Amino acid sequence: MLCINNTFTDAYFNIAAEEYLLKNFSDDIFMVWQNEPSIILGKHQDVWAEVNIDFVRDKHIKVVRRYSGGGAVYHDLGNINVTFIERSNNLDFDKYTNLTLDILSRMGVNAQADKRRGLNIDGLKISGSAQSIHKNRVMYHATLLYSSNLEYLTTSLESHNEQPENNSNIQSKIYVRSVKSPVTNISQHLANPLAIEDLKALILNDFIDNNSENKQYKFTEEDIKAISLLKDAKYATEVWNFNEASHR
C-alpha cells in the first residue's frame, strides 16, 4: 500500500487528487489530507438544498462536488480526511470503518459506528464516510472532526436558499439529501489533545509501521501536473460544482 501525506489544502486540488489516484494507479492507497474551509458535496446532491450559499460566499468557503455519493460535509484545517483506495475483489467497506475505529481507540477515544458507517462519541458525530467504485477499484473516504469550527460547520450547511428560477437544468429527479446529526470535536474528548499535525503524522505512521509492505509515497511533478489539469477542467468549475444535471 502507498501511504500519502498530502500537504495540499486546496479543496479543488484534493478532490481531483482522489479521482486521479482512483483511476490512474493500480496500487492500494491510503492518503491523509486536509482542506481549507470548504463544503464537499456528494456527487448527486442539489447544492441549493444543502448549502447556505450567502454564508459560504461571505466567508469565502469553497463549494466542491466530489466523485463519490453521500451527503454534504464541512472541511477546515481542524478536520482530517482519510482516503482508502483498493482493488474491489473482496469488497468490504466496514473494514475501513473498523480501521478508523482502531486508530481512535489507540488514542483513547471510545467511538461507535452507526449503520451509515458514521462514527460517534456519546451520540455526537465525529466522522462521516462515502464510497465509490470505478471498474475494479473502490474508494472509501472519511472525515475526522478534530478541532473544526463547529459554528461555521452548522451555519454553512443550513440551506436557506431556493434554486434560481432561471436555472434551465431543473429536472424532475431525486437528489440525495444529507442526514444531519449533532457533532462534536475529537479534541474535546481527549485528556491531552495532540496538535492536529501530530495527529495526522500519527495516523499515517500507524499504517506505515504496522505493515512492512506499506511505504510512503510523495506526489511527483507529473502527478501534480495531472491533478492540476483535472482540477482546472472539472473540480474548480461552476458547471461541475453547481450544475449536477450536466455531470458525466
Coordinates of N, CA and C in Angstrom, one line a residue:
M1 N 0.8 -1.2 0.0 CA 0.0 0.0 0.0 C 0.9 1.2 0.0
L2 N 0.5 2.2 -0.8 CA 1.2 3.5 -0.9 C 0.5 4.4 0.1
C3 N 1.3 5.0 1.0 CA 0.8 5.9 2.1 C 1.2 7.3 1.8
I4 N 0.2 8.2 1.6 CA 0.5 9.5 1.1 C 0.1 10.6 2.2
N5 N 1.1 11.4 2.5 CA 0.8 12.6 3.4 C 0.6 13.7 2.4
N6 N -0.6 14.0 2.1 CA -0.9 15.1 1.1 C -0.9 16.4 1.9
T7 N 0.0 17.3 1.5 CA 0.1 18.5 2.2 C -0.6 19.7 1.5
F8 N -1.2 19.4 0.4 CA -2.0 20.4 -0.3 C -3.3 20.6 0.5
T9 N -3.8 21.9 0.6 CA -5.0 22.2 1.3 C -6.1 22.8 0.5
D10 N -5.9 22.9 -0.9 CA -6.9 23.4 -1.8 C -7.9 22.3 -2.1
A11 N -9.1 22.6 -1.7 CA -10.2 21.5 -1.9 C -10.4 21.1 -3.3
Y12 N -10.3 22.0 -4.2 CA -10.4 21.7 -5.7 C -9.3 20.7 -6.0
F13 N -8.1 20.9 -5.6 CA -7.0 20.0 -5.9 C -7.1 18.7 -5.3
N14 N -7.5 18.7 -4.0 CA -7.6 17.4 -3.3 C -8.7 16.5 -3.7
I15 N -9.8 17.0 -4.1 CA -10.9 16.2 -4.6 C -10.5 15.7 -6.0
A16 N -9.8 16.5 -6.8 CA -9.3 16.0 -8.1 C -8.2 14.9 -7.8
A17 N -7.4 15.0 -6.8 CA -6.4 14.0 -6.5 C -7.0 12.7 -6.2
E18 N -8.1 12.6 -5.5 CA -8.8 11.4 -5.3 C -9.2 10.7 -6.5
E19 N -9.8 11.4 -7.5 CA -10.2 10.8 -8.7 C -9.0 10.3 -9.5
Y20 N -8.0 11.1 -9.5 CA -6.7 10.8 -10.2 C -6.1 9.5 -9.7
L21 N -6.1 9.4 -8.4 CA -5.5 8.2 -7.8 C -6.4 6.9 -8.0
L22 N -7.7 7.1 -8.0 CA -8.6 6.0 -8.2 C -8.5 5.5 -9.6
K23 N -8.3 6.3 -10.6 CA -8.4 5.9 -12.0 C -7.0 5.6 -12.6
N24 N -5.9 6.1 -12.0 CA -4.7 6.0 -12.7 C -3.6 5.2 -12.0
F25 N -3.9 4.7 -10.8 CA -3.0 3.9 -10.0 C -3.5 2.4 -9.9
S26 N -2.6 1.5 -9.8 CA -3.0 0.1 -9.6 C -2.7 -0.3 -8.1
D27 N -1.8 0.4 -7.5 CA -1.5 0.1 -6.1 C -2.7 0.4 -5.1
D28 N -2.7 -0.3 -4.0 CA -3.6 0.2 -2.9 C -3.0 1.5 -2.4
I29 N -3.9 2.3 -1.9 CA -3.5 3.7 -1.5 C -4.2 4.0 -0.2
F30 N -3.4 4.7 0.7 CA -4.0 5.3 1.9 C -3.5 6.7 1.9
M31 N -4.4 7.7 2.0 CA -4.0 9.1 1.9 C -4.6 9.9 3.1
V32 N -3.8 10.7 3.7 CA -4.2 11.6 4.8 C -4.1 13.0 4.3
W33 N -5.2 13.9 4.5 CA -5.1 15.2 3.9 C -6.1 16.1 4.6
Q34 N -5.9 17.4 4.4 CA -6.8 18.4 5.0 C -7.2 19.5 3.9
N35 N -8.3 20.1 4.1 CA -8.7 21.2 3.3 C -8.9 22.5 4.1
E36 N -8.6 23.6 3.4 CA -9.0 24.9 3.9 C -10.5 24.9 3.9
P37 N -11.2 25.9 4.6 CA -12.6 25.9 4.7 C -13.4 25.6 3.3
S38 N -14.2 24.6 3.3 CA -14.9 24.2 2.1 C -16.1 23.3 2.5
I39 N -17.1 23.3 1.6 CA -18.2 22.4 1.7 C -18.0 21.3 0.6
I40 N -18.0 20.1 0.9 CA -17.8 19.0 0.0 C -19.1 18.3 -0.2
L41 N -19.7 18.4 -1.4 CA -21.0 17.8 -1.7 C -20.8 16.4 -2.3
G42 N -21.8 15.6 -2.0 CA -21.9 14.3 -2.7 C -22.2 14.5 -4.2
K43 N -21.9 13.6 -5.0 CA -22.0 13.7 -6.4 C -23.4 14.0 -6.9
H44 N -24.4 13.4 -6.2 CA -25.8 13.5 -6.6 C -26.6 14.4 -5.7
Q45 N -26.1 15.5 -5.3 CA -26.8 16.4 -4.4 C -27.1 17.7 -5.1
D46 N -28.2 18.4 -4.6 CA -28.6 19.7 -5.1 C -27.9 20.7 -4.1
V47 N -27.0 21.5 -4.7 CA -26.2 22.4 -3.8 C -27.1 23.4 -3.2
W48 N -28.2 23.8 -3.8 CA -29.1 24.9 -3.3 C -29.9 24.3 -2.1
A49 N -30.1 23.0 -2.0 CA -30.8 22.5 -0.9 C -29.9 22.1 0.3
E50 N -28.6 22.1 0.0 CA -27.7 21.7 1.1 C -26.8 22.8 1.7
V51 N -26.6 23.9 1.0 CA -25.6 24.8 1.4 C -26.2 26.2 1.6
N52 N -25.8 26.9 2.7 CA -26.1 28.3 2.9 C -25.3 29.1 2.0
I53 N -25.7 29.4 0.8 CA -24.9 30.0 -0.2 C -24.4 31.4 0.2
D54 N -25.3 32.2 0.8 CA -24.9 33.5 1.2 C -23.8 33.5 2.2
F55 N -23.9 32.6 3.1 CA -22.9 32.4 4.2 C -21.5 32.0 3.6
V56 N -21.5 31.0 2.8 CA -20.2 30.5 2.3 C -19.6 31.5 1.4
R57 N -20.4 32.2 0.6 CA -19.8 33.2 -0.2 C -19.2 34.4 0.6
D58 N -19.9 34.7 1.7 CA -19.4 35.8 2.5 C -18.1 35.4 3.3
K59 N -18.0 34.2 3.6 CA -16.8 33.7 4.4 C -15.8 33.1 3.4
H60 N -16.0 33.2 2.1 CA -15.0 32.6 1.1 C -14.8 31.1 1.3
I61 N -15.8 30.4 1.6 CA -15.8 28.9 1.7 C -16.0 28.3 0.4
K62 N -15.1 27.5 -0.1 CA -15.3 26.8 -1.4 C -16.4 25.8 -1.3
V63 N -17.1 25.6 -2.4 CA -18.1 24.5 -2.6 C -17.6 23.6 -3.7
V64 N -17.3 22.3 -3.3 CA -16.7 21.4 -4.3 C -17.6 20.1 -4.3
R65 N -17.9 19.6 -5.5 CA -18.6 18.4 -5.6 C -17.6 17.3 -5.8
R66 N -17.7 16.2 -5.0 CA -16.8 15.1 -5.1 C -17.2 14.0 -6.0
Y67 N -16.4 13.1 -6.2 CA -16.6 12.0 -7.2 C -17.6 10.9 -6.6
S68 N -17.6 10.8 -5.3 CA -18.5 9.8 -4.6 C -19.8 10.4 -4.3
G69 N -20.7 9.5 -3.9 CA -22.1 9.9 -3.5 C -22.1 10.4 -2.0
G70 N -23.2 10.2 -1.3 CA -23.3 10.6 0.1 C -23.7 12.0 0.3
G71 N -23.6 12.5 1.5 CA -24.1 13.8 1.9 C -23.0 14.8 1.9
A72 N -23.4 16.1 2.2 CA -22.5 17.2 2.3 C -21.8 17.3 3.6
V73 N -20.5 17.7 3.6 CA -19.8 17.8 4.8 C -19.0 19.1 4.8
Y74 N -18.6 19.6 5.9 CA -17.8 20.8 6.1 C -16.4 20.4 6.4
H75 N -15.4 21.0 5.7 CA -14.0 20.8 6.0 C -13.3 22.1 6.4
D76 N -12.4 22.0 7.3 CA -11.4 23.1 7.5 C -10.2 22.4 8.1
L77 N -9.2 23.3 8.5 CA -7.9 22.7 8.9 C -8.0 22.1 10.3
G78 N -9.1 22.1 10.9 CA -9.3 21.3 12.1 C -9.9 20.0 11.9
N79 N -10.1 19.6 10.6 CA -10.6 18.3 10.2 C -9.6 17.5 9.4
I80 N -9.5 16.3 9.7 CA -8.6 15.4 8.9 C -9.4 14.4 8.1
N81 N -8.9 14.3 6.8 CA -9.6 13.4 5.9 C -8.7 12.2 5.6
V82 N -9.3 11.0 5.6 CA -8.6 9.8 5.2 C -9.2 9.1 4.0
T83 N -8.4 8.7 3.1 CA -8.9 8.0 1.8 C -8.2 6.7 1.7
F84 N -9.1 5.7 1.4 CA -8.6 4.3 1.1 C -9.0 4.0 -0.3
I85 N -8.0 3.5 -1.1 CA -8.3 3.1 -2.5 C -7.7 1.7 -2.7
E86 N -8.5 0.7 -3.0 CA -8.0 -0.6 -3.1 C -8.7 -1.3 -4.3
R87 N -8.2 -2.5 -4.7 CA -8.9 -3.3 -5.6 C -10.1 -3.9 -5.0
S88 N -11.2 -4.0 -5.8 CA -12.5 -4.4 -5.2 C -12.8 -5.9 -5.2
N89 N -11.8 -6.7 -5.3 CA -12.0 -8.1 -5.3 C -12.8 -8.6 -4.1
N90 N -12.4 -8.1 -3.0 CA -13.1 -8.5 -1.7 C -13.7 -7.3 -1.1
L91 N -14.8 -6.8 -1.6 CA -15.3 -5.5 -1.2 C -15.9 -5.6 0.2
D92 N -15.3 -4.7 1.1 CA -15.8 -4.7 2.5 C -15.6 -3.3 3.0
F93 N -16.6 -2.5 2.9 CA -16.5 -1.1 3.3 C -16.3 -1.0 4.9
D94 N -16.9 -2.0 5.6 CA -16.8 -2.0 7.0 C -15.4 -2.1 7.5
K95 N -14.5 -2.7 6.7 CA -13.1 -2.9 7.1 C -12.5 -1.5 7.3
Y96 N -12.8 -0.5 6.5 CA -12.2 0.8 6.6 C -12.7 1.5 7.9
T97 N -14.0 1.3 8.1 CA -14.6 1.9 9.3 C -13.9 1.3 10.6
N98 N -13.7 0.0 10.6 CA -13.0 -0.6 11.7 C -11.6 -0.2 11.9
L99 N -10.9 0.0 10.8 CA -9.5 0.5 10.8 C -9.5 1.9 11.5
T100 N -10.4 2.8 11.1 CA -10.5 4.1 11.7 C -10.9 4.0 13.2
L101 N -11.8 3.1 13.6 CA -12.1 3.0 15.0 C -10.9 2.5 15.8
D102 N -10.1 1.6 15.2 CA -8.9 1.1 15.9 C -7.9 2.2 16.1
I103 N -7.7 3.1 15.2 CA -6.8 4.3 15.4 C -7.3 5.2 16.5
L104 N -8.6 5.5 16.5 CA -9.2 6.3 17.5 C -9.1 5.6 18.9
S105 N -9.3 4.3 18.9 CA -9.2 3.6 20.2 C -7.8 3.7 20.8
R106 N -6.7 3.6 19.9 CA -5.4 3.7 20.4 C -5.0 5.1 20.9
M107 N -5.9 6.1 20.5 CA -5.7 7.5 21.0 C -6.5 7.7 22.3
G108 N -7.3 6.6 22.7 CA -8.0 6.8 23.9 C -9.4 7.3 23.7
V109 N -9.9 7.2 22.4 CA -11.2 7.7 22.1 C -12.2 6.5 21.9
N110 N -13.2 6.5 22.7 CA -14.2 5.4 22.6 C -15.3 5.8 21.6
A111 N -15.2 5.5 20.4 CA -16.2 5.8 19.4 C -17.0 4.6 18.9
Q112 N -18.2 4.9 18.4 CA -19.0 3.8 17.9 C -19.4 4.1 16.4
A113 N -19.6 3.1 15.6 CA -20.1 3.2 14.2 C -21.6 3.1 14.2
D114 N -22.2 3.8 13.3 CA -23.6 3.7 13.1 C -23.9 2.9 11.8
K115 N -25.1 2.8 11.4 CA -25.5 2.0 10.2 C -25.0 2.6 8.9
R116 N -24.7 3.9 8.9 CA -24.2 4.6 7.7 C -22.7 4.6 7.7
R117 N -22.1 3.9 8.7 CA -20.6 3.9 8.8 C -20.1 5.3 9.3
G118 N -21.0 6.1 9.9 CA -20.5 7.3 10.6 C -20.0 6.9 11.9
L119 N -19.1 7.7 12.5 CA -18.6 7.5 13.8 C -19.1 8.5 14.8
N120 N -19.4 8.1 16.0 CA -20.0 8.9 17.0 C -19.3 8.7 18.4
I121 N -19.3 9.8 19.2 CA -18.9 9.7 20.6 C -20.1 10.2 21.4
D122 N -20.6 9.3 22.2 CA -21.8 9.6 23.1 C -22.9 10.2 22.2
G123 N -23.2 9.6 21.1 CA -24.3 10.1 20.2 C -24.0 11.3 19.4
L124 N -22.8 11.9 19.5 CA -22.4 13.0 18.7 C -21.4 12.6 17.6
K125 N -21.7 13.1 16.4 CA -20.9 12.6 15.2 C -19.6 13.3 15.1
I126 N -18.5 12.4 14.8 CA -17.2 12.9 14.6 C -16.7 12.6 13.2
S127 N -17.4 11.7 12.5 CA -16.9 11.2 11.2 C -18.1 10.8 10.3
G128 N -18.0 11.2 9.1 CA -18.9 10.7 8.1 C -18.1 10.1 6.9
S129 N -18.7 9.2 6.2 CA -17.9 8.5 5.1 C -18.8 8.4 3.9
A130 N -18.1 8.1 2.8 CA -18.7 7.9 1.5 C -17.9 6.9 0.7
Q131 N -18.5 6.3 -0.3 CA -17.8 5.3 -1.1 C -18.1 5.5 -2.6
S132 N -17.2 5.0 -3.4 CA -17.5 4.9 -4.9 C -16.6 3.8 -5.5
I133 N -17.1 3.3 -6.6 CA -16.4 2.2 -7.3 C -16.1 2.6 -8.7
H134 N -14.9 2.4 -9.2 CA -14.6 2.6 -10.6 C -13.9 1.4 -11.1
K135 N -14.6 0.7 -12.0 CA -14.1 -0.6 -12.6 C -13.7 -1.5 -11.5
N136 N -12.5 -1.9 -11.3 CA -12.2 -2.9 -10.3 C -11.5 -2.2 -9.1
R137 N -11.8 -0.9 -8.9 CA -11.2 -0.2 -7.8 C -12.3 0.4 -7.0
V138 N -12.0 0.5 -5.7 CA -13.0 1.0 -4.8 C -12.3 2.1 -4.0
M139 N -13.1 3.2 -3.7 CA -12.6 4.3 -2.9 C -13.5 4.5 -1.7
Y140 N -12.9 4.6 -0.5 CA -13.7 4.9 0.7 C -13.0 6.1 1.4
H141 N -13.7 7.1 1.7 CA -13.1 8.2 2.4 C -14.0 8.7 3.5
A142 N -13.3 9.2 4.6 CA -14.0 9.6 5.8 C -13.4 10.9 6.3
T143 N -14.2 11.7 7.0 CA -13.8 12.8 7.8 C -13.5 12.5 9.2
L144 N -12.6 13.2 9.9 CA -12.4 13.1 11.3 C -12.4 14.5 11.9
L145 N -13.5 14.9 12.5 CA -13.6 16.2 13.2 C -12.7 16.3 14.4
Y146 N -11.7 17.1 14.4 CA -10.7 17.1 15.5 C -10.8 18.4 16.2
S147 N -10.7 19.5 15.5 CA -10.8 20.9 16.2 C -11.4 21.8 15.2
S148 N -12.4 21.4 14.5 CA -13.1 22.2 13.5 C -13.9 23.4 14.1
N149 N -14.2 24.4 13.3 CA -15.1 25.4 13.7 C -16.5 24.9 13.6
L150 N -17.1 24.5 14.6 CA -18.4 23.8 14.6 C -19.5 24.8 14.3
E151 N -19.3 26.1 14.6 CA -20.3 27.1 14.3 C -20.4 27.3 12.8
Y152 N -19.2 27.4 12.1 CA -19.2 27.5 10.7 C -19.8 26.3 10.0
L153 N -19.4 25.1 10.6 CA -20.0 23.8 10.1 C -21.5 23.8 10.0
T154 N -22.1 24.2 11.2 CA -23.5 24.2 11.3 C -24.2 25.2 10.4
T155 N -23.6 26.4 10.4 CA -24.2 27.5 9.6 C -24.1 27.3 8.1
S156 N -23.0 26.8 7.7 CA -22.7 26.7 6.3 C -23.6 25.6 5.7
L157 N -24.0 24.6 6.5 CA -24.9 23.5 6.0 C -26.4 23.7 6.3
E158 N -26.7 24.9 6.7 CA -28.2 25.2 6.9 C -28.6 26.0 5.6
S159 N -29.2 25.3 4.7 CA -29.7 26.0 3.5 C -30.9 26.8 3.7
H160 N -30.8 28.1 3.3 CA -32.0 29.0 3.3 C -32.3 29.4 1.8
N161 N -31.8 28.6 0.9 CA -31.9 29.0 -0.5 C -32.9 28.2 -1.3
E162 N -33.4 28.8 -2.3 CA -34.1 28.0 -3.3 C -33.3 28.1 -4.6
Q163 N -33.4 27.0 -5.4 CA -32.7 27.1 -6.7 C -33.2 28.2 -7.6
P164 N -32.3 29.0 -8.2 CA -32.7 30.1 -9.0 C -33.8 29.7 -10.0
E165 N -34.8 30.6 -10.2 CA -35.9 30.3 -11.1 C -35.4 30.2 -12.6
N166 N -34.3 30.9 -12.9 CA -33.8 30.9 -14.3 C -32.8 29.7 -14.6
N167 N -32.7 28.8 -13.6 CA -31.8 27.7 -13.8 C -32.5 26.7 -14.8
S168 N -32.0 26.6 -16.0 CA -32.6 25.8 -17.1 C -32.4 24.3 -16.9
N169 N -31.6 23.9 -15.8 CA -31.3 22.5 -15.7 C -32.1 21.8 -14.5
I170 N -33.1 22.6 -14.0 CA -34.0 21.9 -13.0 C -34.7 20.8 -13.7
Q171 N -34.6 19.6 -13.1 CA -35.2 18.4 -13.7 C -36.0 17.7 -12.6
S172 N -36.9 16.8 -13.0 CA -37.7 16.0 -12.1 C -36.9 14.8 -11.7
K173 N -35.8 15.0 -11.0 CA -35.0 13.9 -10.5 C -34.9 14.0 -9.0
I174 N -34.6 12.9 -8.4 CA -34.5 12.8 -6.9 C -33.0 13.0 -6.5
Y175 N -32.7 14.0 -5.8 CA -31.4 14.3 -5.3 C -31.2 13.6 -3.9
V176 N -30.0 13.3 -3.6 CA -29.6 12.7 -2.3 C -29.6 13.8 -1.3
R177 N -30.3 13.7 -0.2 CA -30.3 14.7 0.8 C -29.4 14.2 2.0
S178 N -28.7 15.2 2.6 CA -27.9 14.9 3.7 C -28.7 14.5 4.9
V179 N -28.2 13.7 5.8 CA -28.8 13.3 7.0 C -28.0 14.1 8.1
K180 N -28.7 15.1 8.7 CA -28.0 16.0 9.6 C -27.9 15.3 11.0
S181 N -26.8 15.5 11.7 CA -26.6 15.0 13.0 C -25.9 16.0 13.9
P182 N -26.1 16.0 15.2 CA -25.3 16.8 16.1 C -23.9 16.3 16.1
V183 N -22.9 17.3 16.2 CA -21.5 16.9 16.1 C -20.7 17.3 17.3
T184 N -19.5 16.8 17.3 CA -18.5 17.2 18.4 C -17.1 17.1 17.8
N185 N -16.1 17.7 18.4 CA -14.7 17.6 18.0 C -14.1 16.5 18.9
I186 N -13.2 15.7 18.2 CA -12.5 14.6 19.0 C -11.6 15.2 20.1
S187 N -11.0 16.4 19.8 CA -10.1 17.0 20.8 C -10.8 17.3 22.1
Q188 N -12.1 17.5 22.1 CA -12.9 17.7 23.3 C -13.0 16.5 24.2
H189 N -12.6 15.3 23.7 CA -12.8 14.1 24.4 C -11.4 13.5 24.7
L190 N -10.4 14.2 24.6 CA -9.0 13.8 25.0 C -8.5 14.5 26.2
A191 N -7.9 13.8 27.1 CA -7.3 14.4 28.3 C -6.1 15.3 27.9
N192 N -5.3 14.9 26.9 CA -4.2 15.6 26.4 C -4.2 15.7 24.9
P193 N -5.0 16.6 24.4 CA -5.1 16.7 22.9 C -3.8 17.0 22.2
L194 N -3.5 16.3 21.1 CA -2.4 16.5 20.3 C -2.6 17.7 19.4
A195 N -1.5 18.3 18.9 CA -1.6 19.2 17.8 C -2.1 18.4 16.6
I196 N -2.9 19.1 15.7 CA -3.5 18.3 14.6 C -2.5 17.8 13.7
E197 N -1.3 18.5 13.5 CA -0.3 18.0 12.6 C 0.3 16.7 13.2
D198 N 0.4 16.6 14.5 CA 1.0 15.4 15.2 C 0.0 14.3 15.0
L199 N -1.3 14.6 15.1 CA -2.3 13.5 14.9 C -2.3 13.0 13.5
K200 N -2.1 13.9 12.5 CA -2.0 13.5 11.1 C -0.9 12.6 10.9
A201 N 0.3 12.9 11.5 CA 1.5 12.1 11.4 C 1.3 10.7 12.1
L202 N 0.6 10.7 13.2 CA 0.4 9.5 13.9 C -0.5 8.5 13.1
I203 N -1.5 9.1 12.5 CA -2.4 8.2 11.6 C -1.6 7.6 10.5
L204 N -0.8 8.5 9.8 CA 0.0 8.0 8.7 C 1.0 6.9 9.1
N205 N 1.7 7.2 10.2 CA 2.8 6.3 10.6 C 2.2 5.0 11.1
D206 N 0.9 5.0 11.6 CA 0.3 3.8 12.1 C 0.2 2.8 10.9
F207 N -0.1 3.3 9.7 CA -0.2 2.4 8.6 C 1.1 2.0 8.1
I208 N 2.1 2.9 8.1 CA 3.4 2.5 7.6 C 4.1 1.5 8.5
D209 N 3.9 1.7 9.8 CA 4.6 0.8 10.8 C 4.0 -0.5 11.0
N210 N 2.7 -0.6 10.7 CA 2.0 -1.9 11.0 C 2.1 -2.9 9.9
N211 N 2.7 -2.5 8.7 CA 2.8 -3.5 7.6 C 4.0 -3.1 6.8
S212 N 4.9 -4.1 6.8 CA 6.2 -3.9 6.1 C 6.1 -3.6 4.6
E213 N 5.0 -4.0 4.1 CA 4.7 -3.8 2.6 C 4.2 -2.4 2.3
N214 N 3.8 -1.7 3.3 CA 3.3 -0.3 3.1 C 4.5 0.6 3.1
K215 N 4.4 1.6 2.2 CA 5.5 2.5 2.0 C 5.0 3.9 1.7
Q216 N 5.8 4.9 2.1 CA 5.3 6.3 1.9 C 5.5 6.7 0.5
Y217 N 4.6 7.5 -0.1 CA 4.6 7.9 -1.5 C 4.4 9.4 -1.5
K218 N 5.2 10.1 -2.3 CA 5.0 11.6 -2.4 C 4.6 11.9 -3.9
F219 N 3.7 12.8 -4.0 CA 3.3 13.2 -5.4 C 4.5 13.6 -6.2
T220 N 4.6 13.1 -7.4 CA 5.6 13.5 -8.3 C 5.2 14.8 -9.0
E221 N 6.1 15.4 -9.8 CA 5.7 16.6 -10.6 C 4.7 16.2 -11.6
E222 N 4.8 15.0 -12.2 CA 3.8 14.5 -13.1 C 2.5 14.4 -12.5
D223 N 2.4 13.8 -11.3 CA 1.2 13.7 -10.6 C 0.5 15.0 -10.4
I224 N 1.3 16.0 -9.9 CA 0.8 17.3 -9.5 C 0.2 18.0 -10.8
K225 N 1.0 17.8 -11.9 CA 0.5 18.4 -13.2 C -0.8 17.8 -13.6
A226 N -0.9 16.5 -13.6 CA -2.1 15.8 -14.0 C -3.3 16.2 -13.1
I227 N -3.1 16.2 -11.8 CA -4.2 16.6 -10.8 C -4.6 18.0 -11.1
S228 N -3.7 18.9 -11.3 CA -4.0 20.3 -11.5 C -4.8 20.5 -12.8
L229 N -4.5 19.7 -13.8 CA -5.3 19.8 -15.1 C -6.7 19.3 -14.8
L230 N -6.9 18.2 -14.1 CA -8.2 17.7 -13.8 C -9.0 18.7 -12.9
K231 N -8.3 19.3 -12.0 CA -8.9 20.4 -11.1 C -9.4 21.5 -12.0
D232 N -8.6 22.0 -12.9 CA -9.0 23.2 -13.7 C -10.1 22.8 -14.7
A233 N -10.1 21.6 -15.2 CA -11.1 21.2 -16.2 C -12.4 20.8 -15.5
K234 N -12.4 20.4 -14.3 CA -13.6 19.8 -13.7 C -13.9 20.4 -12.3
Y235 N -13.1 20.2 -11.3 CA -13.4 20.4 -9.9 C -13.4 21.8 -9.5
A236 N -12.8 22.7 -10.2 CA -12.8 24.1 -9.9 C -13.8 24.9 -10.8
T237 N -14.7 24.2 -11.5 CA -15.6 24.8 -12.4 C -17.0 25.0 -11.7
E238 N -17.7 26.0 -12.1 CA -19.1 26.2 -11.7 C -20.0 25.1 -12.2
V239 N -19.7 24.7 -13.5 CA -20.6 23.7 -14.1 C -20.6 22.4 -13.3
W240 N -19.4 22.0 -12.8 CA -19.4 20.7 -12.0 C -20.0 20.9 -10.6
N241 N -19.6 22.0 -10.0 CA -20.0 22.2 -8.6 C -21.4 22.6 -8.3
F242 N -22.0 23.3 -9.3 CA -23.3 23.9 -9.1 C -24.4 23.3 -10.0
N243 N -24.0 22.6 -11.0 CA -25.0 22.1 -12.0 C -24.9 20.6 -12.2
E244 N -25.5 19.9 -11.2 CA -25.5 18.5 -11.2 C -26.0 17.8 -12.4
A245 N -26.9 18.5 -13.1 CA -27.6 17.9 -14.3 C -26.6 17.6 -15.4
S246 N -25.5 18.3 -15.4 CA -24.5 18.2 -16.5 C -23.4 17.2 -16.2
H247 N -23.5 16.5 -15.1 CA -22.4 15.6 -14.7 C -22.2 14.5 -15.7
R248 N -20.9 14.1 -15.8 CA -20.6 13.0 -16.7 C -19.7 12.0 -16.0

